[in-house]
Coordinates of C-alpha atoms and ligand atoms in Angstrom, one line a residue:
X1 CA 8.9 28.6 28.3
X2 CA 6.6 28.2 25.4
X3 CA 3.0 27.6 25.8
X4 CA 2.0 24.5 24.4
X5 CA -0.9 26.7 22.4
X6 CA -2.2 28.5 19.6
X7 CA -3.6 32.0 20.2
X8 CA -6.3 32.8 17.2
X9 CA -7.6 35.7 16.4
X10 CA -10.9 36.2 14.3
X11 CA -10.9 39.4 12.3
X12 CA -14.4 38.9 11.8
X13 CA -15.3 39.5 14.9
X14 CA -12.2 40.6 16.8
X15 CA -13.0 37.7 19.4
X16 CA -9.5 35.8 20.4
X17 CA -9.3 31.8 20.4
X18 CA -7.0 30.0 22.7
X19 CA -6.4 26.0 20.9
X20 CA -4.0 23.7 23.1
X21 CA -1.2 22.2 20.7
X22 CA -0.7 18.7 21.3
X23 CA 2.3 16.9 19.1
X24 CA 2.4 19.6 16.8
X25 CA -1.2 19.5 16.0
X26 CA -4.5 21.2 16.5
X27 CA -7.6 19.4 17.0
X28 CA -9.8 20.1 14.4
X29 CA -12.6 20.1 16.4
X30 CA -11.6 22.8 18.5
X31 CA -12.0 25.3 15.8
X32 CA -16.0 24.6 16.0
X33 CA -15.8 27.2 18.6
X34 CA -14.9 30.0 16.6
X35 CA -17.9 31.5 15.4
X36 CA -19.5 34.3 14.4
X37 CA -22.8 34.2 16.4
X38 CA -24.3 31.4 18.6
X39 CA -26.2 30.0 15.2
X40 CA -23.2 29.9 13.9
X41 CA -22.4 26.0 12.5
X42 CA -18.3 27.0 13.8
X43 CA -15.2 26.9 11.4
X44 CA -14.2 23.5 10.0
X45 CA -10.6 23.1 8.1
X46 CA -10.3 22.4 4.3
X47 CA -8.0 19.8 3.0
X48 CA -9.0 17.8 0.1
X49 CA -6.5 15.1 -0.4
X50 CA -5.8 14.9 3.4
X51 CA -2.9 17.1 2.5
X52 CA -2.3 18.4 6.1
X53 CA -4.5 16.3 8.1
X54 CA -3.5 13.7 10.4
X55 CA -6.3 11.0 10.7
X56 CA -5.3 8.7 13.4
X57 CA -2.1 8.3 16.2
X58 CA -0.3 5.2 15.4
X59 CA 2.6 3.5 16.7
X60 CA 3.6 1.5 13.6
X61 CA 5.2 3.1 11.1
X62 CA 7.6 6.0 10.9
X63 CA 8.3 8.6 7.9
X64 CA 10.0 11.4 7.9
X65 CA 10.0 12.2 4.0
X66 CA 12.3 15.0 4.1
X67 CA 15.3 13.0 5.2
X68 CA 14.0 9.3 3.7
X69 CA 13.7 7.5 6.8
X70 CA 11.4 4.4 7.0
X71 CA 10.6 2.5 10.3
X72 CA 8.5 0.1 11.2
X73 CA 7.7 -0.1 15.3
X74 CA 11.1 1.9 15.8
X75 CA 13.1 -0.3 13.5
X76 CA 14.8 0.9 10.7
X77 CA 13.8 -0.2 7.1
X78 CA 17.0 -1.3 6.1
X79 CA 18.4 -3.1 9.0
X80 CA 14.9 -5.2 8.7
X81 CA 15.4 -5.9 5.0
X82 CA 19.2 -6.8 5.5
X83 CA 18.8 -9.1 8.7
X84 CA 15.1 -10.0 9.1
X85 CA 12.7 -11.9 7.0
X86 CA 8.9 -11.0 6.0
X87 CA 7.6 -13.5 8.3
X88 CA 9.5 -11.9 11.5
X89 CA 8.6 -8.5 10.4
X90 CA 5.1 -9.5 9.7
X91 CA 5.1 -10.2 13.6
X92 CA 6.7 -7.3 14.0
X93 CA 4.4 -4.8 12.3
X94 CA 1.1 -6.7 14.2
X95 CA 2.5 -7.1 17.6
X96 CA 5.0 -4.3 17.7
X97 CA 7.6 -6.3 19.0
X98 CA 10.2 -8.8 17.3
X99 CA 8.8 -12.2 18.1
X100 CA 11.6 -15.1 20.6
X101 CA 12.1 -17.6 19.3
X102 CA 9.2 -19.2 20.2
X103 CA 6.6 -17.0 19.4
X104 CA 8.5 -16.9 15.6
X105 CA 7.9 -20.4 15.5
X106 CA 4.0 -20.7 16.8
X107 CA 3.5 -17.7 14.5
X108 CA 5.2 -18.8 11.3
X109 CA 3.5 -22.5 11.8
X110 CA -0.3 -20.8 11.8
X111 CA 1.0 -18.5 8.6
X112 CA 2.0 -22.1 6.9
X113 CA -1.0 -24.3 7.7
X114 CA -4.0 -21.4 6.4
X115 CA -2.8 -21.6 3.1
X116 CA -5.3 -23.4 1.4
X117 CA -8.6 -21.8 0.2
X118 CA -11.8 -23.4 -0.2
X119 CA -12.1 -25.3 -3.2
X120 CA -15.1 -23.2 -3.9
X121 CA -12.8 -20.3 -4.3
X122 CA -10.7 -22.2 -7.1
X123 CA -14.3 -22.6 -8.9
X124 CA -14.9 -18.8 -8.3
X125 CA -11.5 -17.5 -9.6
X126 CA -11.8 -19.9 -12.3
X127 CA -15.2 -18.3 -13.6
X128 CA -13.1 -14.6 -14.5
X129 CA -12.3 -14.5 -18.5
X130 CA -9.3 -15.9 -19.7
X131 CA -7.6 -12.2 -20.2
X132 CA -8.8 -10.6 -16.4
X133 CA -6.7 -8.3 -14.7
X134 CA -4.8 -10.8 -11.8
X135 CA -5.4 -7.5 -9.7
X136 CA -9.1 -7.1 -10.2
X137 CA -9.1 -11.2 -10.0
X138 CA -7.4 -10.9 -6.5
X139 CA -9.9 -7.9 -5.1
X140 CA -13.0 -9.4 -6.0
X141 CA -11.5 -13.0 -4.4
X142 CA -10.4 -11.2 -1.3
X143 CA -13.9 -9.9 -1.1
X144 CA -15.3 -13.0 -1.7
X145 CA -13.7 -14.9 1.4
X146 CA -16.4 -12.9 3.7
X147 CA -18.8 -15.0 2.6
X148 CA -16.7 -18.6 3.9
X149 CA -15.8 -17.0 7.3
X150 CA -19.6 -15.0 8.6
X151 CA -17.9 -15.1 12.0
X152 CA -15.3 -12.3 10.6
X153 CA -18.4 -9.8 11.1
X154 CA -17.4 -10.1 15.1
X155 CA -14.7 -7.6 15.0
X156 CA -14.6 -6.9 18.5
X157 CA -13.6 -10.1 19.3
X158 CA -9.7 -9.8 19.4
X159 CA -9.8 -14.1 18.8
X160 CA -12.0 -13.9 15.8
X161 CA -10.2 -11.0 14.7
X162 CA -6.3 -12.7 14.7
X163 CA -7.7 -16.2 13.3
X164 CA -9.2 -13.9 10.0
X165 CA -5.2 -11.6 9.9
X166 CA -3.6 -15.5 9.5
X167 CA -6.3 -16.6 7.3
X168 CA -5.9 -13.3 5.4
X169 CA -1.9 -13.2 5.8
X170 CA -2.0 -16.9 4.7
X171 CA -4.1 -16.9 1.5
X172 CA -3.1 -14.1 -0.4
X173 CA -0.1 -16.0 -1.8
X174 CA -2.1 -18.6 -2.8
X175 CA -5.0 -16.1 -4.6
X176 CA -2.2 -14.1 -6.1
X177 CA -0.8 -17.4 -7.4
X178 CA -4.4 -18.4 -9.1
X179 CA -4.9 -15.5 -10.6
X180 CA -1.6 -15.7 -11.9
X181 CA -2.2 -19.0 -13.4
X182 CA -5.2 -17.7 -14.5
X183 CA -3.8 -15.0 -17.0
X184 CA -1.6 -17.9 -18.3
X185 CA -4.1 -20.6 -18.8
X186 CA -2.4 -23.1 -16.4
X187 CA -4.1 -25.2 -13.6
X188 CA -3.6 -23.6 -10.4
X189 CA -0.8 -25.0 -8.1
X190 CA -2.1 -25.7 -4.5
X191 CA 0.0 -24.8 -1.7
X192 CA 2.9 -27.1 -0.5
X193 CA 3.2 -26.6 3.4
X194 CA 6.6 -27.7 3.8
X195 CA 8.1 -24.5 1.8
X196 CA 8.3 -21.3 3.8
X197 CA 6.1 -18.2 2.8
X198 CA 8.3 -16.6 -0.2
X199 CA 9.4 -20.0 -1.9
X200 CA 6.1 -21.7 -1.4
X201 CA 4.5 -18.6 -3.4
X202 CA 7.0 -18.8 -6.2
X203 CA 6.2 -22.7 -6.6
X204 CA 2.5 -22.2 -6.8
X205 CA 3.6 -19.6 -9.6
X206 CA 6.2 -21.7 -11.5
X207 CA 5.6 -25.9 -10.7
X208 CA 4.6 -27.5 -13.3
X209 CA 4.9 -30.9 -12.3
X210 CA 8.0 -31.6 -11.0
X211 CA 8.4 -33.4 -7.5
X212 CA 11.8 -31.9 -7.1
X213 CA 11.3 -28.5 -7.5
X214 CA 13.0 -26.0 -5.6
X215 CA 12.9 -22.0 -6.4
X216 CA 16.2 -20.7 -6.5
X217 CA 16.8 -19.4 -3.0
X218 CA 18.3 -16.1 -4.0
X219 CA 15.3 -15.2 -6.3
X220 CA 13.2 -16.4 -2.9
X221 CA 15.7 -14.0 -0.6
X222 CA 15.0 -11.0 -3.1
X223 CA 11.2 -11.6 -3.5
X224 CA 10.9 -11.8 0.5
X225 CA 13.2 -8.5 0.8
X226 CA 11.0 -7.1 -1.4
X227 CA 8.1 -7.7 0.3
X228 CA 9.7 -6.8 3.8
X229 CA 9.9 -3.3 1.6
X230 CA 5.8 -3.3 1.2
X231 CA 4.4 -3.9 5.0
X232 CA 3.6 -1.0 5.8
X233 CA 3.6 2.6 4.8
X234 CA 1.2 4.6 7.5
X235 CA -1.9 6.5 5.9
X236 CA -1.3 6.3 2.2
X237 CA -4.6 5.8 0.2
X238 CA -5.0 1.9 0.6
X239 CA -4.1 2.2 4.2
X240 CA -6.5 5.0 4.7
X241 CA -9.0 3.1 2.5
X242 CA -8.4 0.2 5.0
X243 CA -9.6 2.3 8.0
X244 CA -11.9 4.4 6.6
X245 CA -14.4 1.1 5.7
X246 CA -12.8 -1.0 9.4
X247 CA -14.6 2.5 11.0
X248 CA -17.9 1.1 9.8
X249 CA -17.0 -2.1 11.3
X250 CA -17.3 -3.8 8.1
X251 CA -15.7 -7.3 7.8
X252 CA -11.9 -7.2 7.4
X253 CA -12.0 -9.2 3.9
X254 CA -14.5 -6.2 2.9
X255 CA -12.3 -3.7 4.1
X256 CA -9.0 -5.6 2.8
X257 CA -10.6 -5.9 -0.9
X258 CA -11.5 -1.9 -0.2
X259 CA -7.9 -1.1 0.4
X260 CA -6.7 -3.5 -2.5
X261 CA -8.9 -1.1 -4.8
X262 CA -7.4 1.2 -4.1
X263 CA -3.5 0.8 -4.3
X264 CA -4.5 -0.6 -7.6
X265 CA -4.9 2.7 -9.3
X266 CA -1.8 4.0 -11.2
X267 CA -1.2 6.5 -8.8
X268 CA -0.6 4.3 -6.1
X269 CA 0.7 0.5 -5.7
X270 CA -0.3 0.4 -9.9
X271 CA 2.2 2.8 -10.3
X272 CA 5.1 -0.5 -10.8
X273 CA 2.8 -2.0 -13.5
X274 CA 2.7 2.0 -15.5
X275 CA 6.6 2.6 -14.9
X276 CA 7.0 -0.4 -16.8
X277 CA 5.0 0.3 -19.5
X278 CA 6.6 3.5 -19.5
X279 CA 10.2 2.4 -20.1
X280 CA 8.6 0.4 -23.1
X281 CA 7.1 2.6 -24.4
X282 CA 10.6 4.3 -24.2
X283 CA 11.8 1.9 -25.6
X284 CA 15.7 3.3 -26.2
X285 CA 17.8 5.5 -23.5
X286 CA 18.2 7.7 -26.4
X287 CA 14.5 8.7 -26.7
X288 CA 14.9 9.8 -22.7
X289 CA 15.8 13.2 -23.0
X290 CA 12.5 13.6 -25.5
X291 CA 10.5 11.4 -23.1
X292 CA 11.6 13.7 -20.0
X293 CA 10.8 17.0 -22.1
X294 CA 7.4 15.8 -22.7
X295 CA 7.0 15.3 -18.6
X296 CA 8.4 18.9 -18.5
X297 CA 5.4 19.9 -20.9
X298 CA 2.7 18.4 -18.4
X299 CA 1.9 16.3 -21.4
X300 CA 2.4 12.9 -19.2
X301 CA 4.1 12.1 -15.6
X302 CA 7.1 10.2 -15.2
X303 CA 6.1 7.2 -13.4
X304 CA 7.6 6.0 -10.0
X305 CA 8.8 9.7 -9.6
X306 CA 7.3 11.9 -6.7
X307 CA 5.5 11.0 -3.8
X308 CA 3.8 12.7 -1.2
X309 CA 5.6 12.1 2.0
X310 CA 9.0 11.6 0.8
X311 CA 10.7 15.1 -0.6
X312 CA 13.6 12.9 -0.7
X313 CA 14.9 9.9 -1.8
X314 CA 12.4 7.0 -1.1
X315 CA 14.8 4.5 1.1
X316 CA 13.0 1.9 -0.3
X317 CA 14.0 2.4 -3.7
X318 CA 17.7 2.8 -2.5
X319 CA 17.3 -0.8 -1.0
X320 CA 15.4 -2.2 -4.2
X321 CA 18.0 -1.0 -6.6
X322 CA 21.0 -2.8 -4.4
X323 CA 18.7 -6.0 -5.0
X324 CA 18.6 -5.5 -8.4
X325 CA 22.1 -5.9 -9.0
X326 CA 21.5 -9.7 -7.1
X327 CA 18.6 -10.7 -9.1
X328 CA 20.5 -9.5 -12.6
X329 CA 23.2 -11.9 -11.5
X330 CA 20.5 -14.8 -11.7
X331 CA 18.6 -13.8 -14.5
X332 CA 20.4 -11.9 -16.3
X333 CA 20.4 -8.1 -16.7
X334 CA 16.8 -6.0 -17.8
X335 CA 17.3 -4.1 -20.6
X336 CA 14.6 -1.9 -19.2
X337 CA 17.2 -1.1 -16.2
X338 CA 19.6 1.1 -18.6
X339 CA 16.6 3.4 -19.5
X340 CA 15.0 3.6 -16.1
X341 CA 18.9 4.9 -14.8
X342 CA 19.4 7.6 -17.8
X343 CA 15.8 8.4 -16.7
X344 CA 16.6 8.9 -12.8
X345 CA 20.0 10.6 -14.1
X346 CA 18.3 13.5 -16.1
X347 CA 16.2 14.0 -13.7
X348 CA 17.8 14.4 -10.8
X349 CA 20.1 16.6 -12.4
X350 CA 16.9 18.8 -13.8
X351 CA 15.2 21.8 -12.1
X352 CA 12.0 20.9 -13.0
X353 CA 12.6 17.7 -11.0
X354 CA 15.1 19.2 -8.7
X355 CA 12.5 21.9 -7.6
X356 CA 10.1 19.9 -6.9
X357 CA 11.7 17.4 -4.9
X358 CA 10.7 14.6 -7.2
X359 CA 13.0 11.7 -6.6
X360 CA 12.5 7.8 -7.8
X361 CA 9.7 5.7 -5.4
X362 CA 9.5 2.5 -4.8
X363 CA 7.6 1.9 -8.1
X364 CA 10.7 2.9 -9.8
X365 CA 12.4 -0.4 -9.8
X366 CA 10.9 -3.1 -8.3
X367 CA 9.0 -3.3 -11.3
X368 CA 12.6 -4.2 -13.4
X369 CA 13.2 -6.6 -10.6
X370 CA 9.8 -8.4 -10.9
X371 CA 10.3 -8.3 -14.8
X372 CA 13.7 -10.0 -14.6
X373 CA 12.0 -12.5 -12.3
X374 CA 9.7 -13.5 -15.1
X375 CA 6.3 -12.0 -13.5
X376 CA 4.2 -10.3 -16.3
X377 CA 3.0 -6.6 -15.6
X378 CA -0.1 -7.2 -14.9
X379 CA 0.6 -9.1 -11.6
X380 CA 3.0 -6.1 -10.1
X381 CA 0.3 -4.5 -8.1
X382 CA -0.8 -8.3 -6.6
X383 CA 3.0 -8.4 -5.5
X384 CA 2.4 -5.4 -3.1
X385 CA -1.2 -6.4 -2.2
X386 CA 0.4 -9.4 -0.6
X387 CA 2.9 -7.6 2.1
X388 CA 0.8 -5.1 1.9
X389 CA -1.8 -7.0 3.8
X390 CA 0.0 -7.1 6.9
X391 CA -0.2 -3.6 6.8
X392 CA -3.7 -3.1 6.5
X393 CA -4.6 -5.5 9.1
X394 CA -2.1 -4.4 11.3
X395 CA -3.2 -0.7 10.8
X396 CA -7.2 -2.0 11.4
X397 CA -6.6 -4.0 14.8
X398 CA -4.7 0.1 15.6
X399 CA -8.3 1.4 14.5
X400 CA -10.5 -0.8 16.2
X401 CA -8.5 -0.5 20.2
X402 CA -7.9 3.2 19.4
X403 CA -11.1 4.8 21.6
X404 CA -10.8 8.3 19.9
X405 CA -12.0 6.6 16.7
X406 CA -15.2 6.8 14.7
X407 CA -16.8 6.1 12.2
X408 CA -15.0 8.0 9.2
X409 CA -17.6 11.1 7.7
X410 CA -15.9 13.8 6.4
X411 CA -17.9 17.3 6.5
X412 CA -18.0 19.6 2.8
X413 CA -18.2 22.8 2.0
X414 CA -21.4 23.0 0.3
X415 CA -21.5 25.7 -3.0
X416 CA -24.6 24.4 -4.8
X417 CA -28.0 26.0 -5.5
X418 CA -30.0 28.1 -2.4
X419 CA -33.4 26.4 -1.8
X420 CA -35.5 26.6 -4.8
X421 CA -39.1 24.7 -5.5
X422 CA -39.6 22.2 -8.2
X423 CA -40.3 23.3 -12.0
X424 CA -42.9 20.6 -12.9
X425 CA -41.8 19.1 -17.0
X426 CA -44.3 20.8 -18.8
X427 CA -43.2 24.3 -17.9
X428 CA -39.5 24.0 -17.8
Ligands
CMC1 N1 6.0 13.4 -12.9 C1 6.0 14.7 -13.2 N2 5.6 15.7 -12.4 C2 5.2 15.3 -11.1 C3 5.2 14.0 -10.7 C4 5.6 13.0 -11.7 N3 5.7 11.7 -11.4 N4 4.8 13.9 -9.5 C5 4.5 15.1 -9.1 N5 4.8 16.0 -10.1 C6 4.7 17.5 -10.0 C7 3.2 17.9 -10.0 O1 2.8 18.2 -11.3 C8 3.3 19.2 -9.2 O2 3.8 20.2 -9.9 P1 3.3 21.7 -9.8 O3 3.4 22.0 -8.3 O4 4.1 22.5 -10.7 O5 1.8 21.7 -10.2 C9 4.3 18.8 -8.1 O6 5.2 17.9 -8.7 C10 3.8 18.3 -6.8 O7 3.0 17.1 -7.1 P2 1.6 16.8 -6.5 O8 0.8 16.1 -7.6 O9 1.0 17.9 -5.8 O10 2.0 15.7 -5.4 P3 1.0 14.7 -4.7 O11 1.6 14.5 -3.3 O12 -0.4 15.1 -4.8 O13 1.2 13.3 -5.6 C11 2.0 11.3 -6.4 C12 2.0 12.3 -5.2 C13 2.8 10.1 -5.9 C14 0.6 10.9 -6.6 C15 2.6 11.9 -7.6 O14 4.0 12.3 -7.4 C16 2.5 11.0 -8.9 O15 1.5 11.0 -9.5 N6 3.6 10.2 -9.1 C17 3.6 9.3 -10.2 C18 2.9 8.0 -9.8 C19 3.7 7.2 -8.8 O16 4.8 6.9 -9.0 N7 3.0 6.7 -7.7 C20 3.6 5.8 -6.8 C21 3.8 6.5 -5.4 S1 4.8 5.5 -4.3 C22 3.9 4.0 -4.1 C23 2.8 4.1 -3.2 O17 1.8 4.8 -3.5 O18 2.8 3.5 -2.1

């Protein structure tokens, strides 16, 4: 039988160090007690970028990046996208179990009727400059809700905690849509609580006027497929953004607009806005090959390529480019798609690639979809901050009932300057 330990030896001292393994994992703070006299501060582990560190136990979402597998609460990603709808597995990923009937209907009804924001907010979000980023538009606006709901500050109050996830599930949508209108110069479209969650964001995006409109249901299906696709994705850096500033027990609008900062960098959820204005900037599937050889220099990175869990092929992106094929049939084919599929040709058939285990992400083509579907580039990230929410609140009610969790502080390694006294001006 194997013992469910780790046997460690110190050479520094010849002293041996017996460290219980639980799930495949030490506890970091059992290496404190390796030392090498009593004064001794104790070893501490080094992992910039959280590389090998696991943060929190969580029962929501499941990766395993070497064979592409996505779950959320046990349930596979593409049986959700195929059968379910974001409203269902927004339930889902905050409850951990698929809602009866009954609880669908209680829970989509409180989704549909917070969807207005104070008008306040409209004055606010019509202050930004004509040309503002709709992403830096929808932070700041997520941040600003905090001040229109003081009694979020009670976060251990599980009831003042779920009314702010349906306010915050709620109103994204509808602050996505103004910023959208924004960065077009059109008056902002207030919410129509008879349409569900997908169309009634694509009507605050498109109406202009009309008292029959209806968005075309299969643009509708594809959006809220694609948003199924964004829920949740364990501890990447908006998610771990999300808990690091819940651990201070900051508001959750403070923390959400945190997290929203963060998956806007290019790296991240801005990655679908720089893919596109990659294949632009490609312009021609016969400038790939000199595009990819570039990459291969280190002279730029293909965007919506790599990732840091997956070492495979991201199943989202398997499930994004199957809805591409739907969308095209609506609005016609995107010319971008030929280039982005002579890009993912190459390189998957490259070493460099190959070697690396660099295979398309989700950035890869939902940006093409989003394109097709008339959204400018700029409002890619918004379209994950808004699934993306139920992640991040879902992820910091896990934080704040998990008892092993504290406020986040990482430790350093300090390499500075020894003590050394002050050099007054005059003789320095
Ligand atoms: N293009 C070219 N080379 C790459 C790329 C890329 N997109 N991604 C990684 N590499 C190389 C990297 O240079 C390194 O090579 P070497 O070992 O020779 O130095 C190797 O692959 C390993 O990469 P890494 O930077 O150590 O990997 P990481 O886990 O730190 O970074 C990543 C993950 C997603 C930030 C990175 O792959 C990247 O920058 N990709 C492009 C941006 C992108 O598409 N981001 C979206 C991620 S998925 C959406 C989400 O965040 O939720």
């Amino acid at each position: 039988m194997t013992k469910e330990s780790l046997t460690i030896t110190d050479n520094r001292t010849g002293k041996t160090y017996e460290v219980p393994i639980e799930h495949d994992t030490i506890n970091a703070m059992d290496l404190r007690k390796i030392k090498v006299n009593e004064g001794d501060f104790g070893m501490m582990s080094y992992d910039p970028a959280f590389k090998n560190t696991a943060s929190t136990k969580s029962t929501i979402t499941y990766i395993d990046g070497d064979k592409g597998i996505l779950r959320y609460r046990g349930y596979p990603i593409e049986q959700l996208a195929e059968e379910s709808n974001f409203i269902e597995v927004a339930y889902l990923t905050m409850f951990g179990e698929l809602p009866t009937q009954q609880q669908y209907n209680e829970w989509e009804y409180e989704i549909r009727h917070h969807t207005f924001v104070h008008e306040n907010i409209k004055q606010l979000m019509e202050a930004f400059r004509y040309d503002a980023h709709p992403m830096s538009m929808f932070i700041s606006t997520v941040a600003a809700l905090s001040t229109y709901y003081p009694e979020a500050r009670n976060i251990s109050d599980p009831q003042a905690r779920m009314k702010q996830i349906v306010r915050l599930i709620a109103k994204v949508p509808t602050i996505a849509a103004f910023s959208y209108r924004h960065s077009r110069g059109l008056p902002y479209v207030y919410p129509d609580n008879n349409l569900g969650y997908t169309e009634n964001f694509l009507a605050m995006l498109d109406k202009m006027g009309q008292t029959d409109y209806a968005p075309n249901p299969i643009l509708a299906r594809a959006l809220d497929v694609l948003f199924i696709l964004h829920v949740d994705h364990e501890q990447n850096c908006g998610t771990a953004t999300m808990r690091v500033i819940g651990s201070s027990h900051s508001d959750p609008y403070s923390s959400m607009a945190g997290a929203a900062a963060a998956l806007f960098g290019p790296l991240h959820g801005g990655a679908n806005e720089a893919v596109l204005r990659m294949l632009v900037e490609i312009g021609d599937v016969k400038n790939v090959p000199d595009f990819v050889k570039g990459v291969k220099n280190r002279e730029r990175l293909l965007m919506g390529f790599g990732h840091r869990v997956y070492k495979n092929y991201d199943p989202r992106a398997k499930i994004i480019k199957r809805i591409a094929d739907e969308v095209f049939e609506t609005t016609g084919r995107n010319p971008m798609l030929d280039i982005a599929l002579e890009l993912e040709r190459i390189a998957l058939e490259d070493d460099f690639f190959v070697s690396r285990n660099l295979y398309p992400n989700v950035d890869f083509y939902s940006g093409i979809i989003y394109q097709a579907m008339g959204f400018p580039v700029a409002m890619f990230p918004v379209l994950f901050a808004i699934p993306r929410t139920v992640g991040w609140l879902a992820q910091w009610v896990e934080l704040l009932e998990d008892d092993a969790q504290k406020i986040a502080r990482p430790r350093q390694i300090y390499l500075g300057k020894d003590t050394r006294d002050f050099v007054p001006m005059k003789s320095r």
